[in-house]
Coordinates of C-alpha atoms and ligand atoms in Angstrom, one line a residue:
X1 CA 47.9 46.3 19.4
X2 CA 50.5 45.4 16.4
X3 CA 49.5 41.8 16.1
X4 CA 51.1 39.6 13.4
X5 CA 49.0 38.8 10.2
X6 CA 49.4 35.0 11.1
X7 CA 48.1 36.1 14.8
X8 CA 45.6 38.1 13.3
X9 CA 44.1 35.3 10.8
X10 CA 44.0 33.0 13.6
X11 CA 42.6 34.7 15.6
X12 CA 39.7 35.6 13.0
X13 CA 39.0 32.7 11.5
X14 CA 39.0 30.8 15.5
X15 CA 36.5 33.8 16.4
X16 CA 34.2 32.8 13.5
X17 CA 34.4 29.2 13.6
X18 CA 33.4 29.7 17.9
X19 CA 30.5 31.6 16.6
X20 CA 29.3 29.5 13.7
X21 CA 29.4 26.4 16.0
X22 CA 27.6 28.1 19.2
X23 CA 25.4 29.1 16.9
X24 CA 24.6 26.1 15.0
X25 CA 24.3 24.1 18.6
X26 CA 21.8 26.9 19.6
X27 CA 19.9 25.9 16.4
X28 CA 20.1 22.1 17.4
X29 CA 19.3 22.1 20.8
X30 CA 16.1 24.2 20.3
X31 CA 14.8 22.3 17.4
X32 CA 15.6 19.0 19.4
X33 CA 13.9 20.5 22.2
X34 CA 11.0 21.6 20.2
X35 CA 11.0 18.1 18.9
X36 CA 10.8 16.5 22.5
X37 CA 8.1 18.5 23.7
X38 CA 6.1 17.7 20.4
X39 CA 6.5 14.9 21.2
X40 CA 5.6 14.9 24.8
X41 CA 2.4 16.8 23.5
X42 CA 1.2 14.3 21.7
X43 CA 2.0 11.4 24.4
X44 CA 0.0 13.6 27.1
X45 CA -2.7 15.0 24.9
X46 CA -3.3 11.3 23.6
X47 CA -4.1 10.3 27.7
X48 CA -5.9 13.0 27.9
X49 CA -8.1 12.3 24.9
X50 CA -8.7 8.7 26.4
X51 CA -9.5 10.3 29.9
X52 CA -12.0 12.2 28.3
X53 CA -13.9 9.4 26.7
X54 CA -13.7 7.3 29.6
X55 CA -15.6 10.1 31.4
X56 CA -18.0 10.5 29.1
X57 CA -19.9 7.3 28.5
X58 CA -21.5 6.4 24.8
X59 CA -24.7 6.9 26.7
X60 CA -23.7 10.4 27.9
X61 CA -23.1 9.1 31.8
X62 CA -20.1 10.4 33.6
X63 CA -17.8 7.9 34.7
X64 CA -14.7 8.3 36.9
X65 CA -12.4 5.4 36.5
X66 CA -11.2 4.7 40.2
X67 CA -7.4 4.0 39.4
X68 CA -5.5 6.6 37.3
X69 CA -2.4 4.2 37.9
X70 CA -3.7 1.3 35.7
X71 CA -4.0 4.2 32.7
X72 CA -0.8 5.8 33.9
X73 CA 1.0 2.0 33.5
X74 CA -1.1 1.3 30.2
X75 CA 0.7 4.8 28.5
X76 CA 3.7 5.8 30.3
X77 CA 4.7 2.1 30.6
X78 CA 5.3 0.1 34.0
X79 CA 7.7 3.2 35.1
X80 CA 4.8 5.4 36.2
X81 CA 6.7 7.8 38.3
X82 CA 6.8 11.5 36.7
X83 CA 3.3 11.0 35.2
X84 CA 0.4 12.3 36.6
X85 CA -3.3 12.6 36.1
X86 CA -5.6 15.2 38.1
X87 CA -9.4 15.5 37.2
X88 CA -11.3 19.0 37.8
X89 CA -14.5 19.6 38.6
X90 CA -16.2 22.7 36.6
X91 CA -15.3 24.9 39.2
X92 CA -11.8 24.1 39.6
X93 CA -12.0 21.8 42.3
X94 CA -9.9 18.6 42.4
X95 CA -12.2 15.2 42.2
X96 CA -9.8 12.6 41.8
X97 CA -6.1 12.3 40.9
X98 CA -3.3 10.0 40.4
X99 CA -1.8 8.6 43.8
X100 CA 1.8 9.2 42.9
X101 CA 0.5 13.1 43.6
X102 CA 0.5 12.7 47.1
X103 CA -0.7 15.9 48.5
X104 CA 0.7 18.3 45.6
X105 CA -1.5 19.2 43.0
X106 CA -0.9 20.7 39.5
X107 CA -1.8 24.0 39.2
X108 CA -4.5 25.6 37.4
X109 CA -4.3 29.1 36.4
X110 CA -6.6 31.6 35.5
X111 CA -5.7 32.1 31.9
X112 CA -6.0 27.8 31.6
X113 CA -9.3 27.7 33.4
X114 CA -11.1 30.0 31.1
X115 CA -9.3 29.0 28.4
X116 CA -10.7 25.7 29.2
X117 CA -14.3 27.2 30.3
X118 CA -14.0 28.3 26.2
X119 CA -13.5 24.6 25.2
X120 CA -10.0 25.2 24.6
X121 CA -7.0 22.9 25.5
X122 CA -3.7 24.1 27.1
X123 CA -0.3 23.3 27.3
X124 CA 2.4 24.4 29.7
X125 CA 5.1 23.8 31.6
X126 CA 4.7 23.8 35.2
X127 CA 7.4 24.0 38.0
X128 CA 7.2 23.4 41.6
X129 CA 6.2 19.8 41.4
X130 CA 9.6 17.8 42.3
X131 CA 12.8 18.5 41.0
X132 CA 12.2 18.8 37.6
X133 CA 9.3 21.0 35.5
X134 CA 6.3 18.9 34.6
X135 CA 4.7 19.8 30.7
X136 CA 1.0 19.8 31.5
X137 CA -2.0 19.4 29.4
X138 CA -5.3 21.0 30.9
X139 CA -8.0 19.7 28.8
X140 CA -11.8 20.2 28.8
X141 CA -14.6 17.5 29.0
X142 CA -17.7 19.4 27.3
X143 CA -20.8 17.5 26.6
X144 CA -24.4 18.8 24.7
X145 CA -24.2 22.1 24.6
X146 CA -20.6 23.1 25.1
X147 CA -21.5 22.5 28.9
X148 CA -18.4 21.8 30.9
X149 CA -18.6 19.0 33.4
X150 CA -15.1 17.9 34.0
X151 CA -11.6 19.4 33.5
X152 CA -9.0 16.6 32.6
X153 CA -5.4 17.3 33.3
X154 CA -2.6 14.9 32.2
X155 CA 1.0 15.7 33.2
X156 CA 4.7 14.2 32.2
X157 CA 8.1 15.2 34.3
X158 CA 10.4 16.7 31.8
X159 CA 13.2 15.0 33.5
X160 CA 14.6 12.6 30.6
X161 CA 14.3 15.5 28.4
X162 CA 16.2 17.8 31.3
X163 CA 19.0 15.0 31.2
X164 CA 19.3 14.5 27.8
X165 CA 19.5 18.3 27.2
X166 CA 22.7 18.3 30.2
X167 CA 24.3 15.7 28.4
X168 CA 24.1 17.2 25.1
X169 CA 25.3 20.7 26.0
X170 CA 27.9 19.4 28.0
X171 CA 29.0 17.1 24.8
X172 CA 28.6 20.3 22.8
X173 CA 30.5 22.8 24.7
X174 CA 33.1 19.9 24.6
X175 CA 33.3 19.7 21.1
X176 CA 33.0 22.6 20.3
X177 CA 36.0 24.4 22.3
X178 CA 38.0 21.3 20.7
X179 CA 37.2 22.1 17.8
X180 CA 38.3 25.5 18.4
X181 CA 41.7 25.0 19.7
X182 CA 42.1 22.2 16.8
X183 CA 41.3 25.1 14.6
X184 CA 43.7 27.7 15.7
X185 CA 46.5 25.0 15.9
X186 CA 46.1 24.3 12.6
X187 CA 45.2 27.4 11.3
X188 CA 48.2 29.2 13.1
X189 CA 50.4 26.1 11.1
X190 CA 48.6 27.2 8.0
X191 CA 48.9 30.4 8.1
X192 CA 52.4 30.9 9.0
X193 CA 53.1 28.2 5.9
X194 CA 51.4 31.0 3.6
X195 CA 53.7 33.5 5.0
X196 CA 56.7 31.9 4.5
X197 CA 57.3 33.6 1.0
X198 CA 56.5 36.9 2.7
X199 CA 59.0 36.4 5.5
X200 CA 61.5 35.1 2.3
X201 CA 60.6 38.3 0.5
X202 CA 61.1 40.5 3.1
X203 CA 64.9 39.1 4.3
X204 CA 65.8 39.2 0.2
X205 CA 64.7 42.5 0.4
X206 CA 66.4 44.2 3.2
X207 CA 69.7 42.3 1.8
X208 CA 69.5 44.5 -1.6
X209 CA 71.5 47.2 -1.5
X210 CA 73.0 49.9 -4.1
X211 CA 76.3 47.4 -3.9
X212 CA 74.1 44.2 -5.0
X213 CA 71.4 45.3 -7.2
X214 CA 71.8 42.7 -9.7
X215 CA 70.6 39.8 -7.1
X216 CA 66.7 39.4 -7.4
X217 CA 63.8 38.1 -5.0
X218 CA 64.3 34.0 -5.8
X219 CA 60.9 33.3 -6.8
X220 CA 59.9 29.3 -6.3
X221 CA 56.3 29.5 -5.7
X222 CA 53.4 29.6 -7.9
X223 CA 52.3 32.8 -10.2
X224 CA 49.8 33.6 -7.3
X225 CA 49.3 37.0 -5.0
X226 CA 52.7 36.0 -3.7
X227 CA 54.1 35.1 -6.9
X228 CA 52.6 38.3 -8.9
X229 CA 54.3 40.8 -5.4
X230 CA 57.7 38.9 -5.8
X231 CA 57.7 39.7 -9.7
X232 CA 56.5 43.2 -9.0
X233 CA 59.2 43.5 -6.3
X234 CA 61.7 41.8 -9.2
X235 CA 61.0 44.6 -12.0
X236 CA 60.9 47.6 -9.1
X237 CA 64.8 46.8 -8.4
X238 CA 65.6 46.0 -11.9
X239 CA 64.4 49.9 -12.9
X240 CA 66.4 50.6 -9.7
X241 CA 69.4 48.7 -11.2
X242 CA 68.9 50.5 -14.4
X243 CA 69.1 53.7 -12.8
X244 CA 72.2 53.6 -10.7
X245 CA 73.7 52.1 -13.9
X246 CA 72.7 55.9 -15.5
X247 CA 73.9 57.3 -12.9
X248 CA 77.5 55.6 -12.4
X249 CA 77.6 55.5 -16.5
X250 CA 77.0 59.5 -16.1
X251 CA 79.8 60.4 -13.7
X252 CA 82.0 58.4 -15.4
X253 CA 81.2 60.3 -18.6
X254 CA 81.4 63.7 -16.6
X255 CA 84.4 62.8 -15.2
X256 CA 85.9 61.9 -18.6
X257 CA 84.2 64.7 -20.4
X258 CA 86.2 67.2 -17.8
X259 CA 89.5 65.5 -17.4
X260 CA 90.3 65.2 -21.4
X261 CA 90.1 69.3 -21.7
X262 CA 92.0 69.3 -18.4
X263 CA 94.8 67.2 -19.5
X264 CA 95.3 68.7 -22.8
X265 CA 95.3 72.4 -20.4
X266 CA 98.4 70.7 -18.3
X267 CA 100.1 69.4 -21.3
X268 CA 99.9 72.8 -23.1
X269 CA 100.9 75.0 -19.6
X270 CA 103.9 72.5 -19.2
X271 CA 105.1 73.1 -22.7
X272 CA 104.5 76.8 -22.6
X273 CA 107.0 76.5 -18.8
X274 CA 109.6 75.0 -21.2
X275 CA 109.3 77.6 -24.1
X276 CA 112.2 80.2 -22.4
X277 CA 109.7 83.5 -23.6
X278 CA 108.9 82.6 -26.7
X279 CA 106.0 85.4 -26.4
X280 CA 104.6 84.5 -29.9
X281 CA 104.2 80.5 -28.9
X282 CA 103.1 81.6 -25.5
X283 CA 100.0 83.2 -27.1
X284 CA 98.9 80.7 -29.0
X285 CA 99.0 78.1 -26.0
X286 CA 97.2 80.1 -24.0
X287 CA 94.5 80.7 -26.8
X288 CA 94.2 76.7 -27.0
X289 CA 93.6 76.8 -22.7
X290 CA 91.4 79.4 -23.1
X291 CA 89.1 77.3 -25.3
X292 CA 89.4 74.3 -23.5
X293 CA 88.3 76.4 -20.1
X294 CA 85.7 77.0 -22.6
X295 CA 84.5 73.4 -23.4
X296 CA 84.9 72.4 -19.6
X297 CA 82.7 75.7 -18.7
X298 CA 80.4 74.7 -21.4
X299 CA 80.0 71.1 -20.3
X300 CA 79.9 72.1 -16.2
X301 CA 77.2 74.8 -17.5
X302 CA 75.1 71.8 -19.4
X303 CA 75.9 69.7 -16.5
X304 CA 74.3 72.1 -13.9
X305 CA 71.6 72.5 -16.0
X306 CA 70.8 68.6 -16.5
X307 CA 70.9 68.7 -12.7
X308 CA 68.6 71.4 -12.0
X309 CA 65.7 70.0 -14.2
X310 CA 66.4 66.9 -12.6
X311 CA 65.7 68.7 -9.3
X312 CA 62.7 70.4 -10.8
X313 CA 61.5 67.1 -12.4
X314 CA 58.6 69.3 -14.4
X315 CA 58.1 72.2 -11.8
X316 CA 59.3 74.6 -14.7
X317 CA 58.1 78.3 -14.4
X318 CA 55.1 78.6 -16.1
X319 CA 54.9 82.1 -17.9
X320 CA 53.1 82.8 -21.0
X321 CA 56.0 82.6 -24.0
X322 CA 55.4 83.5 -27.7
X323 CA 56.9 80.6 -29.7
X324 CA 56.9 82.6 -32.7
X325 CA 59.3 85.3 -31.2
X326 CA 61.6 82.9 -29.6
X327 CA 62.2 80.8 -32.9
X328 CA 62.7 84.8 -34.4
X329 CA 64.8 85.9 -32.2
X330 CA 67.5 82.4 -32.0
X331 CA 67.3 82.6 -36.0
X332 CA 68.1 86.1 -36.3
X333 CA 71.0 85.2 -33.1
X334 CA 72.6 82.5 -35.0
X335 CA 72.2 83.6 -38.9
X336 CA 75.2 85.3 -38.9
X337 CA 77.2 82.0 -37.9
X338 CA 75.0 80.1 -40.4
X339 CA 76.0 82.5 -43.0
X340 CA 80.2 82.2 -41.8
X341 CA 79.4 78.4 -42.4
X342 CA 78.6 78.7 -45.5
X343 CA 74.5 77.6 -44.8
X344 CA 71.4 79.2 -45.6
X345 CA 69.2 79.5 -42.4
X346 CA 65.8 80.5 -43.1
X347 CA 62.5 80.6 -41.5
X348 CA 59.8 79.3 -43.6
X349 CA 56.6 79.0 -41.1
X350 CA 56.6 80.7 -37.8
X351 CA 52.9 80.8 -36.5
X352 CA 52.3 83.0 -33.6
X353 CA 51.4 80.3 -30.9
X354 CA 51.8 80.5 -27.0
X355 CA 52.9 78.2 -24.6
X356 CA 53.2 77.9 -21.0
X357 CA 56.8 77.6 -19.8
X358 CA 60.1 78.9 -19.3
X359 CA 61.2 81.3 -21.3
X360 CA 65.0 80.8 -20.9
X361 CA 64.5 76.9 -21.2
X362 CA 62.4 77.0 -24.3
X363 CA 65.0 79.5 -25.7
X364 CA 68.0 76.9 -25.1
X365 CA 65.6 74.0 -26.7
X366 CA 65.3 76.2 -30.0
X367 CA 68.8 77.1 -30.1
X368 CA 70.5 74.1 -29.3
X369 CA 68.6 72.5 -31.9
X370 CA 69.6 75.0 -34.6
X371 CA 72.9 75.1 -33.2
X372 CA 73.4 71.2 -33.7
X373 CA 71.5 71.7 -37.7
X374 CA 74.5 74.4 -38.4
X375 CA 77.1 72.1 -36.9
X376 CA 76.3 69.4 -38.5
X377 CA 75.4 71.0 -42.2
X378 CA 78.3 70.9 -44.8
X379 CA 79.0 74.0 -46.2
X380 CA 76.5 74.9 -49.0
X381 CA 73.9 73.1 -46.9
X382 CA 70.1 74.6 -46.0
X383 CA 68.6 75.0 -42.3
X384 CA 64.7 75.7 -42.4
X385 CA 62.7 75.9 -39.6
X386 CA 58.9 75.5 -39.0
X387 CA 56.5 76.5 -36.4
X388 CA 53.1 75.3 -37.0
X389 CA 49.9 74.0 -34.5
X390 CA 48.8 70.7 -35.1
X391 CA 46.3 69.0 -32.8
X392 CA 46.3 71.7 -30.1
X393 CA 50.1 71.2 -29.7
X394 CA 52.9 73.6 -31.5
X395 CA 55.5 71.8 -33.6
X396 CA 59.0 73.2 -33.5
X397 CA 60.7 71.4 -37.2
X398 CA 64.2 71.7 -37.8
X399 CA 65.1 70.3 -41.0
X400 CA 68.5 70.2 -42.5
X401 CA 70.5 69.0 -45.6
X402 CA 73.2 68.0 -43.5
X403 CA 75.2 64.4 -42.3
X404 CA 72.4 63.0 -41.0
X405 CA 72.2 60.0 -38.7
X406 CA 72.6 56.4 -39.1
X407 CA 69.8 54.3 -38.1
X408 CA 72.2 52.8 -35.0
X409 CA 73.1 55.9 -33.5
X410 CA 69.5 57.2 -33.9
X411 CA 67.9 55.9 -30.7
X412 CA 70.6 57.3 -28.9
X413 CA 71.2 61.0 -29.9
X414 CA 68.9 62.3 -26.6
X415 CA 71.1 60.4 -24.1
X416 CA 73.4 62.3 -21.8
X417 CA 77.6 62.3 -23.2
X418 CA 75.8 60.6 -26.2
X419 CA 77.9 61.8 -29.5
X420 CA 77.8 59.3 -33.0
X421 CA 81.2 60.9 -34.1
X422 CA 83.7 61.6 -30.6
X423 CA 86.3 62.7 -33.1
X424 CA 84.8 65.0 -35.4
X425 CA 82.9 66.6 -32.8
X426 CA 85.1 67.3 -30.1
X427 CA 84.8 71.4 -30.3
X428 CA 83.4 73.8 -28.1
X429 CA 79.8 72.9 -28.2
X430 CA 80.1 69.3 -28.4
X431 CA 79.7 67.7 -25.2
X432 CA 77.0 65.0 -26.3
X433 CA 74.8 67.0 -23.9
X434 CA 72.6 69.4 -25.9
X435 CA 69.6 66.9 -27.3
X436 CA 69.3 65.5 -23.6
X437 CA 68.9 69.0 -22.8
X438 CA 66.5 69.5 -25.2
X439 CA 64.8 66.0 -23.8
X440 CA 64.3 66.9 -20.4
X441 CA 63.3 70.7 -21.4
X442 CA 60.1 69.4 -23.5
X443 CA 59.6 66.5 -21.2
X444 CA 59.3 69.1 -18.4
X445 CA 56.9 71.6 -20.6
X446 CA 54.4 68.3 -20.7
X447 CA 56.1 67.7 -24.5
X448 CA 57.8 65.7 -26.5
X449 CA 60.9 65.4 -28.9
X450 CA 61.6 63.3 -32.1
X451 CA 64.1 63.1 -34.5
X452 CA 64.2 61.5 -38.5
X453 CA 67.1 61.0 -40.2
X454 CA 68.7 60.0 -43.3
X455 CA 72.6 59.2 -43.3
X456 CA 73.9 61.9 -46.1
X457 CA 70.3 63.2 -46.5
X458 CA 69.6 65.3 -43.3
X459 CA 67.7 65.5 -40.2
X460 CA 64.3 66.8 -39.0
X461 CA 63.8 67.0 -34.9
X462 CA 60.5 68.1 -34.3
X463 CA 59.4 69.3 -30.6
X464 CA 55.8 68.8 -29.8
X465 CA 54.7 71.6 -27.0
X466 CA 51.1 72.0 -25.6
X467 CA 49.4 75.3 -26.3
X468 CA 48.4 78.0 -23.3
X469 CA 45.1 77.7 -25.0
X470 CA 45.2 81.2 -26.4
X471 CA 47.3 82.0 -29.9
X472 CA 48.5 84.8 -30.9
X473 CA 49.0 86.8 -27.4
X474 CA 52.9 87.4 -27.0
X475 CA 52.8 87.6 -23.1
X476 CA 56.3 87.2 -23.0
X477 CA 59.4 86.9 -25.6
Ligands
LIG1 P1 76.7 67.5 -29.2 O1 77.1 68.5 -28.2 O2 77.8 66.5 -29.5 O3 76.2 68.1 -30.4 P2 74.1 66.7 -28.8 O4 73.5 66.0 -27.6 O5 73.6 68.0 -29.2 O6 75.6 66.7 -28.5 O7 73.9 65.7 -30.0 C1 74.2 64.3 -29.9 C2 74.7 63.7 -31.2 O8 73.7 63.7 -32.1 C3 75.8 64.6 -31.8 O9 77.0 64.2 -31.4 C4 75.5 64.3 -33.3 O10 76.3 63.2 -33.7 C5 74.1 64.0 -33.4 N1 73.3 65.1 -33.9 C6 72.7 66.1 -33.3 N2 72.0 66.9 -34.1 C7 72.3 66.5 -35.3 C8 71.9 67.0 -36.6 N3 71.2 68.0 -36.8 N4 72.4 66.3 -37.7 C9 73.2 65.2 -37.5 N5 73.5 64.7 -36.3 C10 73.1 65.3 -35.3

């Protein structure tokens, strides 16, 4: 059954306290009782005692008081009734008794017989007699030589004790199921008291939507289990915040990144309309269109790409690939444009180490990241590259002499659209795409990426990769 937490505490906590208090009046009543009949023990065994040395003279006569009543009134008190006295002889036979007995007599078993043959007194309660059970005490009257000549039995009706123990379970039962329902009032009222914050957390929460991120969990109470879930509940929809924020920041960047190469395509086309065949002029606009279907191709490529690792999230294709060879084979690609800028691209280390991965990913990440050192190189300028193993992990360097980046724009260079000069940039490959590229592509091969820059000086990225574990094997290039 799907009860409520406040339902189910009640109900547990009313379950235990029932128990604990039967319990505990279980506990009482039998000590109490244990208590009475102790003391009922010693009231009967003490009549017994003086029964015994009535019978038995100082002068070793046997002497059989003729009224048990006048010792019945002298112990029990005027209010005889209930208190009996029977005297046995050795065989079991009855030679005198108290005359509230009447015609009953109380019983003498076997085990009590010999146990009293043996010298041994007995205790017992006996039923049958009256209404209520009679506690007995059977006692031997030995003289000389253990010889038994009389066997002296002293009984009390338990019926005080019978009452008292009515009463007192009646009172108990009482008590205790008020206690109970007290208890489960109280605790229901207590409980759902506690729960309030969880009933306030749970409405705040199913308000929140996408639309109305920035409201929060109010938080009133104290910093405790409740407290601690509604901060916890607090930071979860502040990261949510955070990320719709990327995400609305992103296709408002997409859309401008598109729409600029776009407009300037319409401008151009509606000039080129107006031109009347000038073939010459008609060329060169439809050179500029064709490298602005360029750039948008370009950024739409990157863009697709951003979204398919984003799908992947780390589930690259993992193939054996020779670092070495890849870093070869991108310098020996782009050299020749290095060399049209005017920059000397060389390869100074280029350990052979092997990764798990994606071949065509860790291909982009090494040429994107010499792509952006020849970009952003003056002429004159020097590219070097580095691949060495440190710590079990490759490191990818790319140092240049070029612009560098200033210690503002530096923590953003690996965000998506991200670019520190819009202007100067703004050609083909310039998109403010490429680093987050390179981001998510050693994020996804269980790496990491890092950049150090000096304004005018030049930059380093370095791209951290773990090894396969083997170096050297080229499994793949
Ligand atoms: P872009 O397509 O504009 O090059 P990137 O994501 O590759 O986009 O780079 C983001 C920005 O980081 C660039 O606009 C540029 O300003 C800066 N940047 C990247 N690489 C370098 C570099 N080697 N030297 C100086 N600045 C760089």
């Amino acid at each position: 059954m799907n009860f409520s937490i406040r339902t189910k505490l009640t109900l547990w906590y009313t379950s235990l306290l029932f128990v604990s208090l039967i319990a505990f009046g279980a506990v009482f009543s039998y000590s109490l009782l244990k208590i009475f009949i102790y003391r009922m023990d010693d009231q009967i065994s003490s009549v017994a005692n003086m029964m015994t040395h009535t019978i038995i003279r100082p002068s070793g006569e046997i002497f059989l008081p003729r009224d048990f009543d006048i010792i019945l009134g002298r112990f029990f008190g005027v209010r005889t009734t209930g208190n009996f006295i029977q005297v046995l002889d050795p065989h079991g036979e009855i030679v005198a008794r108290s005359s509230n007995l009447d015609n009953f007599r109380l019983p003498l078993t076997k085990g009590t017989y010999h146990a009293a043959l043996g010298g041994a007194t007995t205790y017992e309660v006996v039923r049958n007699i009256g209404r209520y059970p009679v506690r007995v005490v059977t006692k031997p009257v030995m003289i000389g030589d253990n010889r038994l000549v009389m066997i002296v039995q002293v009984g009390s009706s338990l019926e005080g004790m019978d009452e008292i123990f009515h009463s007192m379970a009646y009172i108990l039962i009482s008590a205790i199921f008020a206690s109970v329902i007290i208890a489960a009032a109280v605790g229901s009222f207590l409980a759902k008291k506690a729960l309030k914050p969880v009933k306030t957390i749970t409405e705040a929460a199913r308000r929140i939507k996408a639309e109305n991120l920035n409201e929060r969990i109010p938080a009133a109470g104290p910093q405790d289990e409740i407290g601690r879930l509604t901060a916890t509940m607090n930071e979860m929809i502040e990261r949510l915040e955070n990320s719709f924020k990327q995400i609305k920041q992103f296709t408002a960047d997409a859309s401008h990144e598109l729409k600029t190469p776009l407009t300037i395509l319409k401008g151009e086309m509606e000039i080129a309309l107006r031109s009347r065949g000038d073939t010459a002029y008609m060329r060169e606009v439809l050179e500029s269109s064709l490298e602005e279907i360029d750039r948008m191709s370009y950024i739409v490529r990157n863009l697709l790409d951003l979204a398919k690792m984003d799908v992947e999230k780390g589930a690259t294709a993992k193939e054996k690939v020779g670092l070495d060879r890849v870093v070869a084979e991108r310098h020996d690609q782009l050299k020749r444009r290095a060399l049209d800028s005017g920059i000397q691209l060389d390869i100074i280390e280029n350990k052979p180490l092997v990764i798990n991965g994606d071949l065509v990913r860790v291909s982009q990440l090494v040429f994107n990241l010499i792509d952006n050192a020849i970009k952003y190189t003056p002429r004159g300028g020097r590219v070097e590259l580095f691949l060495t193993e440190e710590g079990g992990k490759a490191l990818f360097r790319v140092r240049d002499s070029g612009v560098g980046i200033s210690k503002e724009d530096l923590p953003y260079v690996f965000d998506r659209f991200y670019r520190v000069d819009k202007v100067r940039t703004r050609d083909v490959h310039g998109a403010g795409l490429g680093l987050s590229i390179c981001k998510e592509i050693a994020l996804a091969h269980g790496g990491s990426i890092d950049v150090e820059s000096e304004p005018g000086k030049g930059s380093t990225f370095v791209v951290s990769l773990p090894l396969a574990g083997a170096t050297g094997q080229h499994a793949a290039s």
